[in-house]
Short mmCIF file of C-alpha atoms in Angstrom, two decimals:
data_model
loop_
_atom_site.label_atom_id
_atom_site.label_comp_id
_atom_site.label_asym_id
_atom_site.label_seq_id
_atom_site.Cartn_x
_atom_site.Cartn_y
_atom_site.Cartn_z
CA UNK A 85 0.00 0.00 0.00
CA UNK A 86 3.04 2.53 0.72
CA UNK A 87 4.96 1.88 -2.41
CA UNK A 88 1.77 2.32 -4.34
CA UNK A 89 0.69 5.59 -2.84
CA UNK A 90 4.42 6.78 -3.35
CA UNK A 91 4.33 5.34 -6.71
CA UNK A 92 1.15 7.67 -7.71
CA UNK A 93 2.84 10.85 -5.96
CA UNK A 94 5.81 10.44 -7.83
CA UNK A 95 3.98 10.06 -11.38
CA UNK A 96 2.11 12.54 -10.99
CA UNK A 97 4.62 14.77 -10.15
CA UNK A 98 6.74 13.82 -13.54
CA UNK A 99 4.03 13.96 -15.94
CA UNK A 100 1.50 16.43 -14.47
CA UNK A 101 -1.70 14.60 -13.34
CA UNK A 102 -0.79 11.56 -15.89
CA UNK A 103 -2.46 8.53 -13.80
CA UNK A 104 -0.60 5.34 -14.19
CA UNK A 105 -1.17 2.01 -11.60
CA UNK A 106 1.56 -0.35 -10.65
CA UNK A 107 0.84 -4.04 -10.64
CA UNK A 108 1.02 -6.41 -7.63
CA UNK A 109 4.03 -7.97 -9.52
CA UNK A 110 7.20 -7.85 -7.79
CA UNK A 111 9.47 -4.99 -8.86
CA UNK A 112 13.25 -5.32 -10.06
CA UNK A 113 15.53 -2.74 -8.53
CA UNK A 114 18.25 -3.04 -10.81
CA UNK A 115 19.00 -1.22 -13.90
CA UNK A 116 21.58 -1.38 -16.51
CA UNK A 117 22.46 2.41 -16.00
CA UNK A 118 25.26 3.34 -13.74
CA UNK A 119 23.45 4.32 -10.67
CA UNK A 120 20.73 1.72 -10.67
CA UNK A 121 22.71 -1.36 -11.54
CA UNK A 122 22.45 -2.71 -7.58
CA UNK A 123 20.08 -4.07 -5.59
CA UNK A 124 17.88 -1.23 -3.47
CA UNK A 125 19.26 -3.80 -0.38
CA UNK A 126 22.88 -3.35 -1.39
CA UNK A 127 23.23 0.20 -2.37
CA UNK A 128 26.21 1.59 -1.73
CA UNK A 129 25.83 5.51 -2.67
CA UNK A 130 25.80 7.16 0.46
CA UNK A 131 26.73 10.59 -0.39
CA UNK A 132 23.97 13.05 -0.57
CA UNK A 133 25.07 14.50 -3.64
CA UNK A 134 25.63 11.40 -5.36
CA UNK A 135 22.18 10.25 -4.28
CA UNK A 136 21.10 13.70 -6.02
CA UNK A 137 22.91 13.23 -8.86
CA UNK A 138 21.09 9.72 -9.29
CA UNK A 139 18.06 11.42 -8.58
CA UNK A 140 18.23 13.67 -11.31
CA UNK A 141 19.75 11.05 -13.81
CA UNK A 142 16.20 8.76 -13.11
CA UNK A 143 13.86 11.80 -13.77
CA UNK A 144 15.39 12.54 -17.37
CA UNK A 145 15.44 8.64 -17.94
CA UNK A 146 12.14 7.67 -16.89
CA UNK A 147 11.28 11.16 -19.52
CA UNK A 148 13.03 9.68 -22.39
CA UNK A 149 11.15 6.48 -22.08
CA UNK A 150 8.26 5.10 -24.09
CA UNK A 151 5.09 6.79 -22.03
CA UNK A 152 3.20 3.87 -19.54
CA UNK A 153 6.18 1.10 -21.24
CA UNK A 154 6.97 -1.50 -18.26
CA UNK A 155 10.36 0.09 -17.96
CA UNK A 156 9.32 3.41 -17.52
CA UNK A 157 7.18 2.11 -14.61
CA UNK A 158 10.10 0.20 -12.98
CA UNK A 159 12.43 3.28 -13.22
CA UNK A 160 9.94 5.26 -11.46
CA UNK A 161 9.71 2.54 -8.62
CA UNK A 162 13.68 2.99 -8.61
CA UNK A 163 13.41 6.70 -8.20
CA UNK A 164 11.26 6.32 -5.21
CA UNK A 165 13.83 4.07 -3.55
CA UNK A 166 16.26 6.54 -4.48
CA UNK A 167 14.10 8.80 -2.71
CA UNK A 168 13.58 6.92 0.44
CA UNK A 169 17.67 6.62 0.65
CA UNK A 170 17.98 9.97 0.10
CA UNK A 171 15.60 11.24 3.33
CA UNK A 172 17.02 8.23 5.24
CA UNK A 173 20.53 10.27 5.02
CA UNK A 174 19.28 13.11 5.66
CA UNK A 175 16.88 12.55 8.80
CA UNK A 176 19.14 9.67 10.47
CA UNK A 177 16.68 7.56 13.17
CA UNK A 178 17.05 8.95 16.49
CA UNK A 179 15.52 8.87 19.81
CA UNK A 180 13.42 11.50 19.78
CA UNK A 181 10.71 12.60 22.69
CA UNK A 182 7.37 11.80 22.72
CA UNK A 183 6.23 15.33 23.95
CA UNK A 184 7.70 18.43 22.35
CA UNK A 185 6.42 22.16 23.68
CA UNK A 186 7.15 24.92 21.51
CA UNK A 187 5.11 28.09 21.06
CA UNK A 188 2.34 27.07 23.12
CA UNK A 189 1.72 23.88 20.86
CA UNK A 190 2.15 20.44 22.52
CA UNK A 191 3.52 18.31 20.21
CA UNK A 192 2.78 14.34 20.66
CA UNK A 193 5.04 12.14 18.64
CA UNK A 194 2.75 10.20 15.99
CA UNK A 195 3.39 6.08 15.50
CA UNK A 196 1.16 6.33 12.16
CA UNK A 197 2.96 5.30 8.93
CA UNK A 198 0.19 6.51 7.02
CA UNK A 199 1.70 8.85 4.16
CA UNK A 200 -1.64 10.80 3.45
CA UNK A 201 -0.40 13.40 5.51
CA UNK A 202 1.44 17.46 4.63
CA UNK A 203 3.80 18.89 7.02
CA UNK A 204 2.13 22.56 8.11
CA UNK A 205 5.31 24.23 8.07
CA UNK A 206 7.29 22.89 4.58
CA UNK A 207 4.20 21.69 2.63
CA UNK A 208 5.86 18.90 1.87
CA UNK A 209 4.02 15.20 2.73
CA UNK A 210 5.08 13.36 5.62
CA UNK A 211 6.73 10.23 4.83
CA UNK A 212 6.03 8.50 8.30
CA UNK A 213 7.05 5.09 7.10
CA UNK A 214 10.73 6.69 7.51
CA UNK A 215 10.33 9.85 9.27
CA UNK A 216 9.47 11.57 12.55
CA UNK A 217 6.26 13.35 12.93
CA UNK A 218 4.04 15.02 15.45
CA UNK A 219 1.12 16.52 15.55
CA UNK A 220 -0.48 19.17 18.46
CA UNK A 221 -3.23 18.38 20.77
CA UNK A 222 -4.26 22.00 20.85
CA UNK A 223 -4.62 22.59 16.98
CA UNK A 224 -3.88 19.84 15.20
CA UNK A 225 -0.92 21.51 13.78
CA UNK A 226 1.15 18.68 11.69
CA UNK A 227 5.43 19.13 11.73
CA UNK A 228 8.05 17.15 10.29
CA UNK A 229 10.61 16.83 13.44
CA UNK A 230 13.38 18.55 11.27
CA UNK A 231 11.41 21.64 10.62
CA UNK A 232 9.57 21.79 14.18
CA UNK A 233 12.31 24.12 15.17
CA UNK A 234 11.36 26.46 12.24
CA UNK A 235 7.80 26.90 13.36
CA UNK A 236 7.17 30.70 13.97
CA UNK A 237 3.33 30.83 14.61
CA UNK A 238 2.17 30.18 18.29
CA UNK A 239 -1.08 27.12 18.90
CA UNK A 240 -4.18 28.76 17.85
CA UNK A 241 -5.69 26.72 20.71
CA UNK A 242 -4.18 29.32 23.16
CA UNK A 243 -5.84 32.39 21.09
CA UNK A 244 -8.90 30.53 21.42
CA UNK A 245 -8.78 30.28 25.35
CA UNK A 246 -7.50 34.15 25.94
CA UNK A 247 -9.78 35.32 23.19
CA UNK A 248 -12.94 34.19 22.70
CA UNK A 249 -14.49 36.39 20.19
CA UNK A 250 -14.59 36.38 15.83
CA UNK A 251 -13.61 39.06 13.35
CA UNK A 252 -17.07 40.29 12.25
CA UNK A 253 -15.88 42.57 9.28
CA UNK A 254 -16.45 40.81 6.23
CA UNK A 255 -13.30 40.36 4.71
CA UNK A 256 -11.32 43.41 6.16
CA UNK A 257 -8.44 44.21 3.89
CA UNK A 258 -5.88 46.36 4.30
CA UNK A 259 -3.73 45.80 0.86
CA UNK A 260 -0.41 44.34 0.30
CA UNK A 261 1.44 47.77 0.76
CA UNK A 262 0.76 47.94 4.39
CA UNK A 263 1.83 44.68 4.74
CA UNK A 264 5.08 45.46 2.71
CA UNK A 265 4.67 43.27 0.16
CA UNK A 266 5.08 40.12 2.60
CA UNK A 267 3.36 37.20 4.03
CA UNK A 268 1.00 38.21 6.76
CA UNK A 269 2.27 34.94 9.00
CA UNK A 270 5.98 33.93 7.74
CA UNK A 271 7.04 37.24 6.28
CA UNK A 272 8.05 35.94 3.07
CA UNK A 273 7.95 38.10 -0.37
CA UNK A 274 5.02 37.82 -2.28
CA UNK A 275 2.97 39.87 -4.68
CA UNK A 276 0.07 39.29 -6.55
CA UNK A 277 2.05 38.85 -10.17
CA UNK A 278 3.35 35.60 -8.33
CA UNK A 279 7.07 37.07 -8.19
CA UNK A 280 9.13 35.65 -6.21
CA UNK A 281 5.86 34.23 -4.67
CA UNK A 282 1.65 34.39 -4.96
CA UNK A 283 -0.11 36.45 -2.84
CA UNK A 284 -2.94 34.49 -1.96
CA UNK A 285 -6.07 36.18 0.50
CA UNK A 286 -7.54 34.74 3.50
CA UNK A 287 -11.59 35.92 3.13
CA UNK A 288 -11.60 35.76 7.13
CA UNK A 289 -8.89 38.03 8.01
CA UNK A 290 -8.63 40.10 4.49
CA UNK A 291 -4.42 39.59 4.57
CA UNK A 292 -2.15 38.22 2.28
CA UNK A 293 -0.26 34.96 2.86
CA UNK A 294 2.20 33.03 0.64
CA UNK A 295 1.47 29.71 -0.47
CA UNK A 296 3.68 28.10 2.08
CA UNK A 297 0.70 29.46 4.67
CA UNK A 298 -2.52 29.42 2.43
CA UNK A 299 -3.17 26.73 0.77
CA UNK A 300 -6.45 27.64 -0.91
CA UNK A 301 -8.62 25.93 2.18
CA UNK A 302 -12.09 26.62 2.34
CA UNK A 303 -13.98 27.37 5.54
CA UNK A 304 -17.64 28.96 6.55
CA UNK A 305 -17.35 32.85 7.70
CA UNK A 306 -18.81 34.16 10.58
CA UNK A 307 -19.19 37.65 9.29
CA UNK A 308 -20.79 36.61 6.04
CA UNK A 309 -22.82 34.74 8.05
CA UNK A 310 -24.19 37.28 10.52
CA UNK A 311 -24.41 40.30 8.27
CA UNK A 312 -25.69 38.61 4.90
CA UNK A 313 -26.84 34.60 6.31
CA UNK A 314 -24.81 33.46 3.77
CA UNK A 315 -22.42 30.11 4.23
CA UNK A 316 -20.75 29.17 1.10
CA UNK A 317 -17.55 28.69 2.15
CA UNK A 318 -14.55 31.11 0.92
CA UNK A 319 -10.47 30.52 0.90
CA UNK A 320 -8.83 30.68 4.20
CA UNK A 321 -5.35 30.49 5.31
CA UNK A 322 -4.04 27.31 7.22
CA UNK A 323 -4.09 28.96 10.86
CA UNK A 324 -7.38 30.85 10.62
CA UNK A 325 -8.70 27.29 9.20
CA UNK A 326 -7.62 26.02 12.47
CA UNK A 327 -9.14 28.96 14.61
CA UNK A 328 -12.40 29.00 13.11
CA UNK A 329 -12.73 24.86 13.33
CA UNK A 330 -11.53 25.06 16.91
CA UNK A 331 -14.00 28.29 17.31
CA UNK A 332 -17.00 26.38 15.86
CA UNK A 333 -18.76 24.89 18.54
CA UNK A 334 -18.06 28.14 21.07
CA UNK A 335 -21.06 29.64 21.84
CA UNK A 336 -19.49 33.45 21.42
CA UNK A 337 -22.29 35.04 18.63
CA UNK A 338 -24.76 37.43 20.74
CA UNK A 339 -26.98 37.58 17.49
CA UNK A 340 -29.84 40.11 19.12
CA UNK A 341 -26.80 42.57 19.60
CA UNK A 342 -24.87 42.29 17.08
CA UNK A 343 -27.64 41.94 13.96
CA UNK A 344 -30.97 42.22 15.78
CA UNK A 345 -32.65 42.37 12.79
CA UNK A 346 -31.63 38.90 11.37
CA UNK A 347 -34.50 37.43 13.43
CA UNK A 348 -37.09 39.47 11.33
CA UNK A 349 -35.71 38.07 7.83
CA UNK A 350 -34.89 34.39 9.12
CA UNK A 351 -37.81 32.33 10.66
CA UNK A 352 -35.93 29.60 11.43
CA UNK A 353 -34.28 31.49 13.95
CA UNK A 354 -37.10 32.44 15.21
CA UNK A 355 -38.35 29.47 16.09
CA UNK A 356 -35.12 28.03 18.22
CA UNK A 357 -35.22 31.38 20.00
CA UNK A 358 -38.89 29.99 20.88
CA UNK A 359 -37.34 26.31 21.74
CA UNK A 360 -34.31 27.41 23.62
CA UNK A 361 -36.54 29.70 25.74
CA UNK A 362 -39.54 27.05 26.77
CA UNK A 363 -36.32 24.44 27.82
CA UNK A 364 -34.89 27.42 29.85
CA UNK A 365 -38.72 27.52 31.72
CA UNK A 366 -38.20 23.47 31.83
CA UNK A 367 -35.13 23.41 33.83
CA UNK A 368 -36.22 24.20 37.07
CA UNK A 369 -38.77 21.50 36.79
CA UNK A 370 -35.69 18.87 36.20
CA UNK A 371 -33.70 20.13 38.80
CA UNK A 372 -35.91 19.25 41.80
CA UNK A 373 -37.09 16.09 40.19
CA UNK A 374 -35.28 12.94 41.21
CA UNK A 375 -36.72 10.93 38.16
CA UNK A 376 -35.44 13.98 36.00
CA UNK A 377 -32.12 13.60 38.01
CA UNK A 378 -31.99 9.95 37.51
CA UNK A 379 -33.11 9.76 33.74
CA UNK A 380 -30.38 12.73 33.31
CA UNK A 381 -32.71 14.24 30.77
CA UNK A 382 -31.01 17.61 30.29
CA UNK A 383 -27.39 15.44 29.09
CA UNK A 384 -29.70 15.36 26.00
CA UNK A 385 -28.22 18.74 25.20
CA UNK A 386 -24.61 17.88 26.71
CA UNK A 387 -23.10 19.13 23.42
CA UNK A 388 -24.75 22.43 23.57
CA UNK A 389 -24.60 23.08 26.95
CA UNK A 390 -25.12 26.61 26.47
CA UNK A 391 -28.71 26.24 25.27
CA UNK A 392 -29.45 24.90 29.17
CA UNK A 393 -27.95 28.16 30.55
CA UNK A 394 -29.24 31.30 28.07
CA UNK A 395 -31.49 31.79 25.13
CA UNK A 396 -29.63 34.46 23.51
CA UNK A 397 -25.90 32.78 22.96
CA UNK A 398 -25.30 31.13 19.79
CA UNK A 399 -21.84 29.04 18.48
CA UNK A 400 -21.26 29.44 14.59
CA UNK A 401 -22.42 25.80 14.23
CA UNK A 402 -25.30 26.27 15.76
CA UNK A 403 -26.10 28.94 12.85
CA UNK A 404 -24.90 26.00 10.15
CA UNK A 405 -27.00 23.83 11.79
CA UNK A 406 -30.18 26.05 11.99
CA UNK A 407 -29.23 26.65 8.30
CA UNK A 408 -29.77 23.11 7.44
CA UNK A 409 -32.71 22.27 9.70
CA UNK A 410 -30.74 20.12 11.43
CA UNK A 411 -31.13 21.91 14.42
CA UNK A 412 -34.76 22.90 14.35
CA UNK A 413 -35.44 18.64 14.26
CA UNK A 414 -33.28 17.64 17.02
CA UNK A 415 -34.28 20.69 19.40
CA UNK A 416 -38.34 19.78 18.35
CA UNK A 417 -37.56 16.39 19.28
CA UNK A 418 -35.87 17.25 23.01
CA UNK A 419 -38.65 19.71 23.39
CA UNK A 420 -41.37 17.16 22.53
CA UNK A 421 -39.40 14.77 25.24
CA UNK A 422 -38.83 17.20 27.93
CA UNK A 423 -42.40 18.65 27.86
CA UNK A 424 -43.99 15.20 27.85
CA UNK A 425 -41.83 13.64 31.24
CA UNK A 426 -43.47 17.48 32.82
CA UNK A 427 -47.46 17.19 31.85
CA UNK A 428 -47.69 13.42 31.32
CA UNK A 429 -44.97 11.38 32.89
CA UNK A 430 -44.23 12.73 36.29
CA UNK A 431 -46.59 13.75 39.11
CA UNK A 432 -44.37 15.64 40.95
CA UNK A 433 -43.54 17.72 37.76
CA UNK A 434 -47.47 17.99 37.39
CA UNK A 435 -48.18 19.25 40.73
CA UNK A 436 -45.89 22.25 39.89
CA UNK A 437 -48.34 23.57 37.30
CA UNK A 438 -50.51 26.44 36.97
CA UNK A 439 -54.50 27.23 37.61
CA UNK A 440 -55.33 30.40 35.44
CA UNK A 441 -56.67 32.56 38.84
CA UNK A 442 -58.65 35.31 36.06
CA UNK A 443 -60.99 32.64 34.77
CA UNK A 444 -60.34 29.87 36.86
CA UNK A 445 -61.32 27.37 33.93
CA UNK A 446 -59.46 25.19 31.50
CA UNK A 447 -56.29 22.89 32.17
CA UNK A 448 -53.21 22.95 34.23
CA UNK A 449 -51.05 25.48 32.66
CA UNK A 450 -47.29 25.42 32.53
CA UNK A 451 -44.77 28.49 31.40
CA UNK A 452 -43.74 26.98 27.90
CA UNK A 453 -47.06 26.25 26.72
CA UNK A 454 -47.78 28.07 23.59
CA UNK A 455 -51.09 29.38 24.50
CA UNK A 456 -49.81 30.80 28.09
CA UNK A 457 -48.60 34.02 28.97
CA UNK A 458 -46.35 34.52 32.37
CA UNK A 459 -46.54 37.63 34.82
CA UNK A 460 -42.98 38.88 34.98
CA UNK A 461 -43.25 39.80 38.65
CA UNK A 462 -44.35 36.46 40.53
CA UNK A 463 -44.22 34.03 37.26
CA UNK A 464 -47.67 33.15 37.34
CA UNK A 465 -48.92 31.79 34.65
CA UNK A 466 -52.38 32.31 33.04
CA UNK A 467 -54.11 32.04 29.54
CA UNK A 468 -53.22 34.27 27.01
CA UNK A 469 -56.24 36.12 26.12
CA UNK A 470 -57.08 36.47 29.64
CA UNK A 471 -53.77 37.61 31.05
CA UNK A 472 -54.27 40.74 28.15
CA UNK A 473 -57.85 41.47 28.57
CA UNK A 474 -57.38 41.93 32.40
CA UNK A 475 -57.69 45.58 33.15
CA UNK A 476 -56.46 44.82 36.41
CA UNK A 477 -53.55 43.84 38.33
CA UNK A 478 -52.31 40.05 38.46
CA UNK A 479 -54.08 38.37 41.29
CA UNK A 480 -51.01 36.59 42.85
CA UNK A 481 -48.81 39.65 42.55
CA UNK A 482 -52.01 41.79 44.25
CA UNK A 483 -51.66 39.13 47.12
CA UNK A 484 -48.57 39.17 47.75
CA UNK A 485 -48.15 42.66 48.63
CA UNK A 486 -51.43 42.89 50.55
CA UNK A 487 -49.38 39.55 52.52
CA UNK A 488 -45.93 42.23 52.89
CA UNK A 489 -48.49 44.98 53.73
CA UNK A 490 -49.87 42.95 56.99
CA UNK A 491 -46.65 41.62 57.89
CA UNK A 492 -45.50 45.07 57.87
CA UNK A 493 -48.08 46.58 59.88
CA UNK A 494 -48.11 43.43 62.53
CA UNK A 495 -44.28 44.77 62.89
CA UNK A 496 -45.37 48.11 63.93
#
C-alpha cells in the first residue's frame, strides 16, 4: 500500500496529473544504468550529492522512455527508492521525545505510517514510514521533526482560550502595501504577479499569505454569516482554518446585539429562540425532580450546553445547523421529550403547574405552553387572552403585597 501511494505521488509529479497504476508484480531494482545497476538492499551511494545526482539522472530517464512502457514504470519505482535513501541520510533515526512544547503547541510524537499526511510548516508530505512526525493536541498543527524548530506561529488553541471572540468585518483588507509586500504569517515576499511568490487572501482576516501558509482551504465565515446569512464557504489560510474549526462549537455570537434584525428576515431562527426559551422555563422543573435527576434528561443537550444556561448565545455551528434544519429537528424532538416527562410522565412535575386565577377554567397550565402568557413579577402563569384582557392587576402579585403589607403593619 506505501509503495503504491508513493508510486502515484511520484507520477504525478513527472508527468503532471498523468495517472498510471503499478501491478502487484514484484518490482526489479536493478538497472543497466550506472546508478541503478544494484540491488535497493545493497546500495552503496551514500553521499547526498551522489544520491542527487542519481536522482536527477532517473527523472530525465524515466522522460526519455516510451510513455506507460513497463520500464518506464520500474524506473519510477527505482526513483522512489532513491528517494527513500535519500531522506534516510538526511533525517538519520534517532531517539526522539514523545512530547515536544514549543510556542504554546504540545507536540505528541505520531506512530502512524500513514503517508496521506502534509507537514504545516514545509508543505511537503510526511513520509512517516521513515520519518518523525508530530502533531499538536491543541490545533492539530502537523510538523516534520526537522522543521519543528522552524515553526514561527504560536497554537491557535491558546488564542482561542485568551480570546474568545470572531472578526465580524467581512473580509477586512488592508492591501499588500501595508503589509510590505510580505506574508502576513511567515514574512516571506510575495505579490500578486506571483514574483518571487503568490499572494494568496484569507476571506476571514482580508491579509495576504504566501502559499507556504494558504493553501487555498475553504472554511464557513462568521461575518458573512451574521451580516448577509450566507455560508458558502470562501479561501482561508491554514491557521485561521484552524481557529475558526476550533471556534465552531463556542457559543461566542450574541446575534440580538450584534444583527438584531436577522431574526425578522430568518424564521428559522425564530423558532429556536422559541425552543431554547420554553427548555430554559423546563429546567427548574428537572432540577428538583429525582426521576429527571436519575433519567439525566437535560445530558440530551450535553453538546450544547449553552442552550441549558441562556437563550440568547449562539456558536457558529449552531447557525450551520439552523441553516440546514438540522437543528430545528433535534431541538423539536428534546422539546417534545422534555415537555412530555413534565405534563404526562411525572406527578411531581405535574403538581408544579398552573390554575389560570382570572378565569379559573381550563387545564393545568405550565410556562412553555404556547397558548400561556407569564406575569414577569411572581411568574404566574395564566391564559393568554385572559392575562391581556385583564384591566387589572395580576391576582397573585395583588396578594402578595397585601401579605408584605400585613406583615408590615403586625411589625409596627
Amino acid at each position: 500500500m506505501f509503495c503504491s501511494d508513493v508510486y502515484a505521488e511520484a507520477t504525478a509529479e513527472l508527468f503532471h496529473g498523468t495517472k498510471t497504476h503499478s501491478s502487484d508484480r514484484t518490482m526489479d531494482l536493478g538497472l543497466a544504468e550506472d546508478h541503478f545497476s544494484r540491488p535497493v538492499g545493497s546500495f552503496v551511494a551514500s553521499d547526498v550529492e551522489q544520491l542527487k545526482q542519481a536522482i536527477e539522472e532517473c527523472k530525465k530517464m524515466i522522460l526519455e522512455l516510451p510513455e506507460h512502457s513497463e520500464r518506464q514504470k520500474d524506473t519510477v519505482v527505482k526513483l522512489i527508492h532513491l528517494r527513500l535513501k535519500l531522506q534516510e541520510l538526511k533525517d538519520p533515526e534517532e531517539d526522539e521525545p514523545n512530547l515536544r512544547i514549543i510556542l504554546e503547541h504540545r507536540f505528541s510524537k505520531e506512530k502512524s505510517k500513514s503517508v496521506k499526511q502534509t507537514c504545516d510548516k514545509c508543505s511537503a508530505i510526511i513520509w512517516g514510514l521513515i520519518q518523525t512526525w508530530y502533531t499538536c493536541t491543541g490545533c492539530y498543527y502537523r510538523c516534520h521533526s526537522k522543521c519543528m524548530n522552524q515553526i514561527t506561529k504560536a497554537c491557535v488553541r491558546s488564542k482561542v482560550s485568551h480570546q474568545s471572540e470572531y472578526e465580524l468585518s467581512i473580509c477586512p483588507e488592508i492591501g499588500l502595501d501595508r503589509q510590505d509586500y510580505r506574508c502576513a504569517e511567515c514574512r516571506a515576499p510575495i505579490s500578486l504577479r506571483g514574483v518571487p511568490s503568490e499572494a494568496r487572501q484569507c476571506d476571514y482576516t482580508g491579509q495576504y499569505y504566501c502559499s507556504t501558509c494558504h493553501w487555498n482551504d475553504t472554511a464557513i465565515i462568521p461575518a458573512r454569516v451574521i451580516h448577509n446569512w450566507e455560508f458558502e464557504p470562501r479561501k482561508v489560510c491554514r491557521s485561521s482554518m484552524r481557529y475558526l474549526t476550533l471556534m465552531m462549537p463556542r457559543p461566542v455570537l450574541k446575534l440580538k446585539e450584534i444583527n438584531p434584525l436577522l431574526f425578522n428576515f430568518v424564521e428559522e431562527l425564530v423558532e429556536i429562540r422559541k425552543l431554547r426559551h420554553d427548555i430554559l422555563l423546563m429546567k427548574p422543573y428537572f432540577i428538583t425532580c429525582k426521576e429527571a435527576m436519575e433519567a439525566r434528561l437535560l445530558l440530551q443537550l450535553q453538546d450544547r450546553q449553552h442552550f441549558v444556561e441562556n437563550d440568547d448565545m449562539y456558536s457558529l455551528q449552531d447557525l450551520i445547523d439552523i441553516s440546514t434544519g438540522r437543528l430545528s429537528c433535534s431541538l423539536t424532538e428534546i422539546h417534545t421529550t422534555f415537555a412530555k416527562h413534565i405534563k404526562l410522565d411525572c406527578e411531581r412535575c405535574q403538581a408544579r403547574g398552573f390554575v389560570c386565577e382570572l378565569c379559573k377554567e381550563g387545564d393545568i397550565l405550565f410556562p412553555f405552553d404556547s397558548h400561556t402568557s407569564v406575569c414577569h413579577e411572581c411568574s404566574a402563569v395564566f391564559h393568554r387572552d385572559c392575562y391581556y384582557d385583564n384591566s387589572t392587576t395580576c391576582p397573585r402579585c395583588a396578594r402578595m403585597t397585601d401579605r408584605q403589607q400585613d406583615e408590615g403593619e403586625e411589625e409596627k
